Amino acid sequence: MTLNRRKFLKNLGVTGSLLTLPSAMLNAKPLFRRGNIDLSNITLKGKVHNKGKGIPGVQVTDGINIVLTDKNGQYELQSNATAEFVYISVPAGYAFPEEKGIATFFRPITKDSSSFKNDFSLEKLAVDDRKHSFVVWADPQMKSKKDVELLMSESVPDLQAVVKSYPKDALIHGIGCGDLVWDEFELFADYKQAVALSGIPFFNVIGNHDMDIEARADEGSSNTFKKQFGPTYYSYNRGEIHYIVLDDVFFVGAAKSYIGYITENQLQWLEQDLAMVKPGSTIVLSLHIPTFTGAQRRAGKPEEIGGGTVANRKQLYKMLAPYKVHIMSGHTHFNDNWEEGNIMEHNHGTVCGAWWTGPICGDGTPGGYGVYDVDGSDIKWHYKSTGMPKEKQLRVYPKGKVQESPDEISANVWNWDNKWKVEWYEDGVLKGQMERRVAYDPWAVELYLGPQLPKKHKFVEPTLTDHMFFAKPSPDAKKITVKATDRFGNVYEESL
């Protein structure tokens, strides 16, 4: 780790040298008393333990450098007063520390002396954590108490039922994938209450609507979020999976202006974090803005750098090349899966659907969330539509429902990826695979198209999707059945 740390400081150039300036210089009188950056040294130290017994090899970080605990579980990390938290990467085999459902793997650093001591107490799991599950709640995004009521009356009971469907000692955790609220920070308390009611610990991601939009630069935009949920980038482990959370919402200093971008500070930290992960391991990486989607292609537009995807994603992909990676994202209010080489990205439909205006997102995906079951390094998943059984994975429309295709039936298979198979039967006879085309979901068109719809938020519009399927039945067909088979061999059917 010392080598990594030296390399990190060297790479940091001038800033790196500031981190290790002699104390005489650090105590020199600043030119301006207001707003000067305090770079005084702080030694972070303590012990990571289980009932007093030290746990060796646990990653401890200040968000800049990472050290490992020694054989007695002790750590010591030279830091400076710009660091806000000392935190750990919870090791496999231990329960996630939590407070009313919010993961608490961190401590804010108090800066009233040159050292800060904090011990982390961890509880050993009674069951093998190589089998576990997690859910991804993207964009609860409440703007009002009415939105909160919908979250509490619809989403919370749905998640409670999912949790209850697993055996009593099953290990399940949640990932709040950003836009936990919609700029109304007093509603963080309601989000926290929803999480507490779910009965599982949640790790949280910052979204563009969780940022302080009065900040003058990106560095200050996460102040409120940090007070509520701790660091905006970190990692943890469960079983054979290494989990990472990053902050990819870069605030550009004007209200509601941001781009998808991962800062160099995070990438330097991530480099050290990944140095501890064996090549070939499975990584689950969560962030708010998707690293990439098919939205620009579907709209017939060239790729652009902006708020829709991560501008420096290719640098991130290079770092992730030695691993098998699942990326979890939200932000778009549509469902989109893509896979290339070692990476698959799951861009989730939202908990709030189309901003709590109707039961579906702009691409026809029902409001809901992802459910992931882990066995060793293998992950299986499905999309759980709020208020519907898990077997509900498609919606079939009669002929002419899509105006541009008057002679065809259509089907929306919202969690489709390129390993699904979508077939159709006419009066019990298999007619082959349906044709996949970029199109609008007809129900989304009905609910959201036009400047007057929906009443609650008139900016909502239907969005083009890759998961609409078409077939042309004969004029005298009596029954049409669509059969969708996912990559795990699960079969879902709907008939007209």
mmCIF file with all atom_site columns, N, CA, C and O in Angstrom, residues 150-181:
data_model
loop_
_atom_site.group_PDB
_atom_site.id
_atom_site.type_symbol
_atom_site.label_atom_id
_atom_site.label_alt_id
_atom_site.label_comp_id
_atom_site.label_asym_id
_atom_site.label_entity_id
_atom_site.label_seq_id
_atom_site.pdbx_PDB_ins_code
_atom_site.Cartn_x
_atom_site.Cartn_y
_atom_site.Cartn_z
_atom_site.occupancy
_atom_site.B_iso_or_equiv
_atom_site.pdbx_formal_charge
_atom_site.auth_seq_id
_atom_site.auth_comp_id
_atom_site.auth_asym_id
_atom_site.auth_atom_id
_atom_site.pdbx_PDB_model_num
ATOM 1   N N  . LEU A 1 150 ? -47.215 8.435   -2.245 1.00 0.00 ? 150 LEU A N  1
ATOM 2   C CA . LEU A 1 150 ? -47.211 7.368   -3.260 1.00 0.00 ? 150 LEU A CA 1
ATOM 3   C C  . LEU A 1 150 ? -46.063 6.388   -3.004 1.00 0.00 ? 150 LEU A C  1
ATOM 4   O O  . LEU A 1 150 ? -46.236 5.174   -3.103 1.00 0.00 ? 150 LEU A O  1
ATOM 5   N N  . LEU A 1 151 ? -44.888 6.928   -2.641 1.00 0.00 ? 151 LEU A N  1
ATOM 6   C CA . LEU A 1 151 ? -43.742 6.059   -2.320 1.00 0.00 ? 151 LEU A CA 1
ATOM 7   C C  . LEU A 1 151 ? -44.095 5.144   -1.152 1.00 0.00 ? 151 LEU A C  1
ATOM 8   O O  . LEU A 1 151 ? -43.836 3.938   -1.192 1.00 0.00 ? 151 LEU A O  1
ATOM 9   N N  . MET A 1 152 ? -44.707 5.731   -0.124 1.00 0.00 ? 152 MET A N  1
ATOM 10  C CA . MET A 1 152 ? -45.016 4.971   1.093  1.00 0.00 ? 152 MET A CA 1
ATOM 11  C C  . MET A 1 152 ? -46.148 3.962   0.881  1.00 0.00 ? 152 MET A C  1
ATOM 12  O O  . MET A 1 152 ? -46.143 2.882   1.471  1.00 0.00 ? 152 MET A O  1
ATOM 13  N N  . SER A 1 153 ? -47.115 4.302   0.042  1.00 0.00 ? 153 SER A N  1
ATOM 14  C CA . SER A 1 153 ? -48.284 3.424   -0.115 1.00 0.00 ? 153 SER A CA 1
ATOM 15  C C  . SER A 1 153 ? -48.095 2.388   -1.219 1.00 0.00 ? 153 SER A C  1
ATOM 16  O O  . SER A 1 153 ? -48.776 1.367   -1.229 1.00 0.00 ? 153 SER A O  1
ATOM 17  N N  . GLU A 1 154 ? -47.164 2.639   -2.169 1.00 0.00 ? 154 GLU A N  1
ATOM 18  C CA . GLU A 1 154 ? -46.980 1.721   -3.295 1.00 0.00 ? 154 GLU A CA 1
ATOM 19  C C  . GLU A 1 154 ? -45.603 1.037   -3.267 1.00 0.00 ? 154 GLU A C  1
ATOM 20  O O  . GLU A 1 154 ? -45.507 -0.189  -3.201 1.00 0.00 ? 154 GLU A O  1
ATOM 21  N N  . SER A 1 155 ? -44.545 1.843   -3.296 1.00 0.00 ? 155 SER A N  1
ATOM 22  C CA . SER A 1 155 ? -43.192 1.273   -3.446 1.00 0.00 ? 155 SER A CA 1
ATOM 23  C C  . SER A 1 155 ? -42.729 0.532   -2.197 1.00 0.00 ? 155 SER A C  1
ATOM 24  O O  . SER A 1 155 ? -42.144 -0.543  -2.293 1.00 0.00 ? 155 SER A O  1
ATOM 25  N N  . VAL A 1 156 ? -42.965 1.127   -1.026 1.00 0.00 ? 156 VAL A N  1
ATOM 26  C CA . VAL A 1 156 ? -42.481 0.513   0.218  1.00 0.00 ? 156 VAL A CA 1
ATOM 27  C C  . VAL A 1 156 ? -43.138 -0.856  0.465  1.00 0.00 ? 156 VAL A C  1
ATOM 28  O O  . VAL A 1 156 ? -42.434 -1.850  0.682  1.00 0.00 ? 156 VAL A O  1
ATOM 29  N N  . PRO A 1 157 ? -44.494 -0.967  0.393  1.00 0.00 ? 157 PRO A N  1
ATOM 30  C CA . PRO A 1 157 ? -45.089 -2.297  0.591  1.00 0.00 ? 157 PRO A CA 1
ATOM 31  C C  . PRO A 1 157 ? -44.618 -3.312  -0.449 1.00 0.00 ? 157 PRO A C  1
ATOM 32  O O  . PRO A 1 157 ? -44.468 -4.500  -0.143 1.00 0.00 ? 157 PRO A O  1
ATOM 33  N N  . ASP A 1 158 ? -44.380 -2.846  -1.689 1.00 0.00 ? 158 ASP A N  1
ATOM 34  C CA . ASP A 1 158 ? -43.911 -3.752  -2.740 1.00 0.00 ? 158 ASP A CA 1
ATOM 35  C C  . ASP A 1 158 ? -42.532 -4.316  -2.384 1.00 0.00 ? 158 ASP A C  1
ATOM 36  O O  . ASP A 1 158 ? -42.302 -5.523  -2.478 1.00 0.00 ? 158 ASP A O  1
ATOM 37  N N  . LEU A 1 159 ? -41.636 -3.446  -1.936 1.00 0.00 ? 159 LEU A N  1
ATOM 38  C CA . LEU A 1 159 ? -40.292 -3.906  -1.555 1.00 0.00 ? 159 LEU A CA 1
ATOM 39  C C  . LEU A 1 159 ? -40.360 -4.793  -0.309 1.00 0.00 ? 159 LEU A C  1
ATOM 40  O O  . LEU A 1 159 ? -39.667 -5.810  -0.220 1.00 0.00 ? 159 LEU A O  1
ATOM 41  N N  . GLN A 1 160 ? -41.209 -4.428  0.641  1.00 0.00 ? 160 GLN A N  1
ATOM 42  C CA . GLN A 1 160 ? -41.370 -5.263  1.848  1.00 0.00 ? 160 GLN A CA 1
ATOM 43  C C  . GLN A 1 160 ? -41.791 -6.682  1.468  1.00 0.00 ? 160 GLN A C  1
ATOM 44  O O  . GLN A 1 160 ? -41.300 -7.661  2.029  1.00 0.00 ? 160 GLN A O  1
ATOM 45  N N  . ALA A 1 161 ? -42.708 -6.789  0.487  1.00 0.00 ? 161 ALA A N  1
ATOM 46  C CA . ALA A 1 161 ? -43.188 -8.104  0.047  1.00 0.00 ? 161 ALA A CA 1
ATOM 47  C C  . ALA A 1 161 ? -42.071 -8.894  -0.629 1.00 0.00 ? 161 ALA A C  1
ATOM 48  O O  . ALA A 1 161 ? -41.955 -10.118 -0.440 1.00 0.00 ? 161 ALA A O  1
ATOM 49  N N  . VAL A 1 162 ? -41.234 -8.206  -1.415 1.00 0.00 ? 162 VAL A N  1
ATOM 50  C CA . VAL A 1 162 ? -40.090 -8.878  -2.062 1.00 0.00 ? 162 VAL A CA 1
ATOM 51  C C  . VAL A 1 162 ? -39.141 -9.409  -0.994 1.00 0.00 ? 162 VAL A C  1
ATOM 52  O O  . VAL A 1 162 ? -38.711 -10.569 -1.043 1.00 0.00 ? 162 VAL A O  1
ATOM 53  N N  . VAL A 1 163 ? -38.818 -8.582  -0.006 1.00 0.00 ? 163 VAL A N  1
ATOM 54  C CA . VAL A 1 163 ? -37.908 -8.984  1.075  1.00 0.00 ? 163 VAL A CA 1
ATOM 55  C C  . VAL A 1 163 ? -38.490 -10.197 1.816  1.00 0.00 ? 163 VAL A C  1
ATOM 56  O O  . VAL A 1 163 ? -37.788 -11.170 2.110  1.00 0.00 ? 163 VAL A O  1
ATOM 57  N N  . LYS A 1 164 ? -39.799 -10.158 2.066  1.00 0.00 ? 164 LYS A N  1
ATOM 58  C CA . LYS A 1 164 ? -40.483 -11.239 2.788  1.00 0.00 ? 164 LYS A CA 1
ATOM 59  C C  . LYS A 1 164 ? -40.497 -12.547 1.991  1.00 0.00 ? 164 LYS A C  1
ATOM 60  O O  . LYS A 1 164 ? -40.610 -13.637 2.561  1.00 0.00 ? 164 LYS A O  1
ATOM 61  N N  . SER A 1 165 ? -40.392 -12.440 0.662  1.00 0.00 ? 165 SER A N  1
ATOM 62  C CA . SER A 1 165 ? -40.457 -13.644 -0.181 1.00 0.00 ? 165 SER A CA 1
ATOM 63  C C  . SER A 1 165 ? -39.183 -14.495 -0.090 1.00 0.00 ? 165 SER A C  1
ATOM 64  O O  . SER A 1 165 ? -39.150 -15.630 -0.535 1.00 0.00 ? 165 SER A O  1
ATOM 65  N N  . TYR A 1 166 ? -38.110 -13.933 0.498  1.00 0.00 ? 166 TYR A N  1
ATOM 66  C CA . TYR A 1 166 ? -36.857 -14.673 0.687  1.00 0.00 ? 166 TYR A CA 1
ATOM 67  C C  . TYR A 1 166 ? -36.878 -15.370 2.050  1.00 0.00 ? 166 TYR A C  1
ATOM 68  O O  . TYR A 1 166 ? -37.607 -14.953 2.952  1.00 0.00 ? 166 TYR A O  1
ATOM 69  N N  . PRO A 1 167 ? -36.043 -16.421 2.225  1.00 0.00 ? 167 PRO A N  1
ATOM 70  C CA . PRO A 1 167 ? -35.957 -17.062 3.556  1.00 0.00 ? 167 PRO A CA 1
ATOM 71  C C  . PRO A 1 167 ? -35.561 -16.036 4.629  1.00 0.00 ? 167 PRO A C  1
ATOM 72  O O  . PRO A 1 167 ? -34.948 -15.006 4.324  1.00 0.00 ? 167 PRO A O  1
ATOM 73  N N  . LYS A 1 168 ? -35.897 -16.351 5.873  1.00 0.00 ? 168 LYS A N  1
ATOM 74  C CA . LYS A 1 168 ? -35.731 -15.391 6.980  1.00 0.00 ? 168 LYS A CA 1
ATOM 75  C C  . LYS A 1 168 ? -34.291 -14.904 7.143  1.00 0.00 ? 168 LYS A C  1
ATOM 76  O O  . LYS A 1 168 ? -34.053 -13.735 7.442  1.00 0.00 ? 168 LYS A O  1
ATOM 77  N N  . ASP A 1 169 ? -33.304 -15.792 6.959  1.00 0.00 ? 169 ASP A N  1
ATOM 78  C CA . ASP A 1 169 ? -31.912 -15.381 7.185  1.00 0.00 ? 169 ASP A CA 1
ATOM 79  C C  . ASP A 1 169 ? -31.202 -14.931 5.901  1.00 0.00 ? 169 ASP A C  1
ATOM 80  O O  . ASP A 1 169 ? -29.988 -14.770 5.879  1.00 0.00 ? 169 ASP A O  1
ATOM 81  N N  . ALA A 1 170 ? -31.979 -14.722 4.829  1.00 0.00 ? 170 ALA A N  1
ATOM 82  C CA . ALA A 1 170 ? -31.377 -14.297 3.546  1.00 0.00 ? 170 ALA A CA 1
ATOM 83  C C  . ALA A 1 170 ? -30.730 -12.921 3.702  1.00 0.00 ? 170 ALA A C  1
ATOM 84  O O  . ALA A 1 170 ? -31.219 -12.057 4.433  1.00 0.00 ? 170 ALA A O  1
ATOM 85  N N  . LEU A 1 171 ? -29.620 -12.737 3.021  1.00 0.00 ? 171 LEU A N  1
ATOM 86  C CA . LEU A 1 171 ? -28.903 -11.454 3.050  1.00 0.00 ? 171 LEU A CA 1
ATOM 87  C C  . LEU A 1 171 ? -29.360 -10.609 1.867  1.00 0.00 ? 171 LEU A C  1
ATOM 88  O O  . LEU A 1 171 ? -29.178 -10.988 0.710  1.00 0.00 ? 171 LEU A O  1
ATOM 89  N N  . ILE A 1 172 ? -29.967 -9.473  2.154  1.00 0.00 ? 172 ILE A N  1
ATOM 90  C CA . ILE A 1 172 ? -30.451 -8.572  1.100  1.00 0.00 ? 172 ILE A CA 1
ATOM 91  C C  . ILE A 1 172 ? -30.055 -7.152  1.478  1.00 0.00 ? 172 ILE A C  1
ATOM 92  O O  . ILE A 1 172 ? -30.172 -6.761  2.641  1.00 0.00 ? 172 ILE A O  1
ATOM 93  N N  . HIS A 1 173 ? -29.577 -6.393  0.494  1.00 0.00 ? 173 HIS A N  1
ATOM 94  C CA . HIS A 1 173 ? -29.347 -4.969  0.749  1.00 0.00 ? 173 HIS A CA 1
ATOM 95  C C  . HIS A 1 173 ? -29.859 -4.148  -0.429 1.00 0.00 ? 173 HIS A C  1
ATOM 96  O O  . HIS A 1 173 ? -30.186 -4.698  -1.487 1.00 0.00 ? 173 HIS A O  1
ATOM 97  N N  . GLY A 1 174 ? -29.961 -2.859  -0.227 1.00 0.00 ? 174 GLY A N  1
ATOM 98  C CA . GLY A 1 174 ? -30.475 -1.965  -1.253 1.00 0.00 ? 174 GLY A CA 1
ATOM 99  C C  . GLY A 1 174 ? -29.414 -0.979  -1.711 1.00 0.00 ? 174 GLY A C  1
ATOM 100 O O  . GLY A 1 174 ? -28.474 -0.659  -0.973 1.00 0.00 ? 174 GLY A O  1
ATOM 101 N N  . ILE A 1 175 ? -29.569 -0.515  -2.954 1.00 0.00 ? 175 ILE A N  1
ATOM 102 C CA . ILE A 1 175 ? -28.734 0.563   -3.482 1.00 0.00 ? 175 ILE A CA 1
ATOM 103 C C  . ILE A 1 175 ? -29.693 1.657   -3.954 1.00 0.00 ? 175 ILE A C  1
ATOM 104 O O  . ILE A 1 175 ? -30.505 1.434   -4.855 1.00 0.00 ? 175 ILE A O  1
ATOM 105 N N  . GLY A 1 176 ? -29.642 2.813   -3.293 1.00 0.00 ? 176 GLY A N  1
ATOM 106 C CA . GLY A 1 176 ? -30.432 3.978   -3.715 1.00 0.00 ? 176 GLY A CA 1
ATOM 107 C C  . GLY A 1 176 ? -29.632 4.687   -4.791 1.00 0.00 ? 176 GLY A C  1
ATOM 108 O O  . GLY A 1 176 ? -28.658 5.369   -4.505 1.00 0.00 ? 176 GLY A O  1
ATOM 109 N N  . CYS A 1 177 ? -30.073 4.524   -6.067 1.00 0.00 ? 177 CYS A N  1
ATOM 110 C CA . CYS A 1 177 ? -29.203 4.874   -7.198 1.00 0.00 ? 177 CYS A CA 1
ATOM 111 C C  . CYS A 1 177 ? -29.323 6.338   -7.639 1.00 0.00 ? 177 CYS A C  1
ATOM 112 O O  . CYS A 1 177 ? -29.247 6.650   -8.827 1.00 0.00 ? 177 CYS A O  1
ATOM 113 N N  . GLY A 1 178 ? -29.516 7.232   -6.675 1.00 0.00 ? 178 GLY A N  1
ATOM 114 C CA . GLY A 1 178 ? -29.495 8.663   -6.978 1.00 0.00 ? 178 GLY A CA 1
ATOM 115 C C  . GLY A 1 178 ? -30.861 9.257   -7.253 1.00 0.00 ? 178 GLY A C  1
ATOM 116 O O  . GLY A 1 178 ? -31.826 8.554   -7.517 1.00 0.00 ? 178 GLY A O  1
ATOM 117 N N  . ASP A 1 179 ? -30.924 10.611  -7.205 1.00 0.00 ? 179 ASP A N  1
ATOM 118 C CA . ASP A 1 179 ? -32.190 11.347  -7.237 1.00 0.00 ? 179 ASP A CA 1
ATOM 119 C C  . ASP A 1 179 ? -33.144 10.760  -6.205 1.00 0.00 ? 179 ASP A C  1
ATOM 120 O O  . ASP A 1 179 ? -34.287 10.394  -6.495 1.00 0.00 ? 179 ASP A O  1
ATOM 121 N N  . LEU A 1 180 ? -32.628 10.683  -4.985 1.00 0.00 ? 180 LEU A N  1
ATOM 122 C CA . LEU A 1 180 ? -33.404 10.152  -3.866 1.00 0.00 ? 180 LEU A CA 1
ATOM 123 C C  . LEU A 1 180 ? -34.563 11.102  -3.578 1.00 0.00 ? 180 LEU A C  1
ATOM 124 O O  . LEU A 1 180 ? -35.640 10.682  -3.169 1.00 0.00 ? 180 LEU A O  1
ATOM 125 N N  . VAL A 1 181 ? -34.330 12.410  -3.821 1.00 0.00 ? 181 VAL A N  1
ATOM 126 C CA . VAL A 1 181 ? -35.390 13.425  -3.770 1.00 0.00 ? 181 VAL A CA 1
ATOM 127 C C  . VAL A 1 181 ? -35.246 14.295  -5.025 1.00 0.00 ? 181 VAL A C  1
ATOM 128 O O  . VAL A 1 181 ? -34.332 14.091  -5.826 1.00 0.00 ? 181 VAL A O  1
#
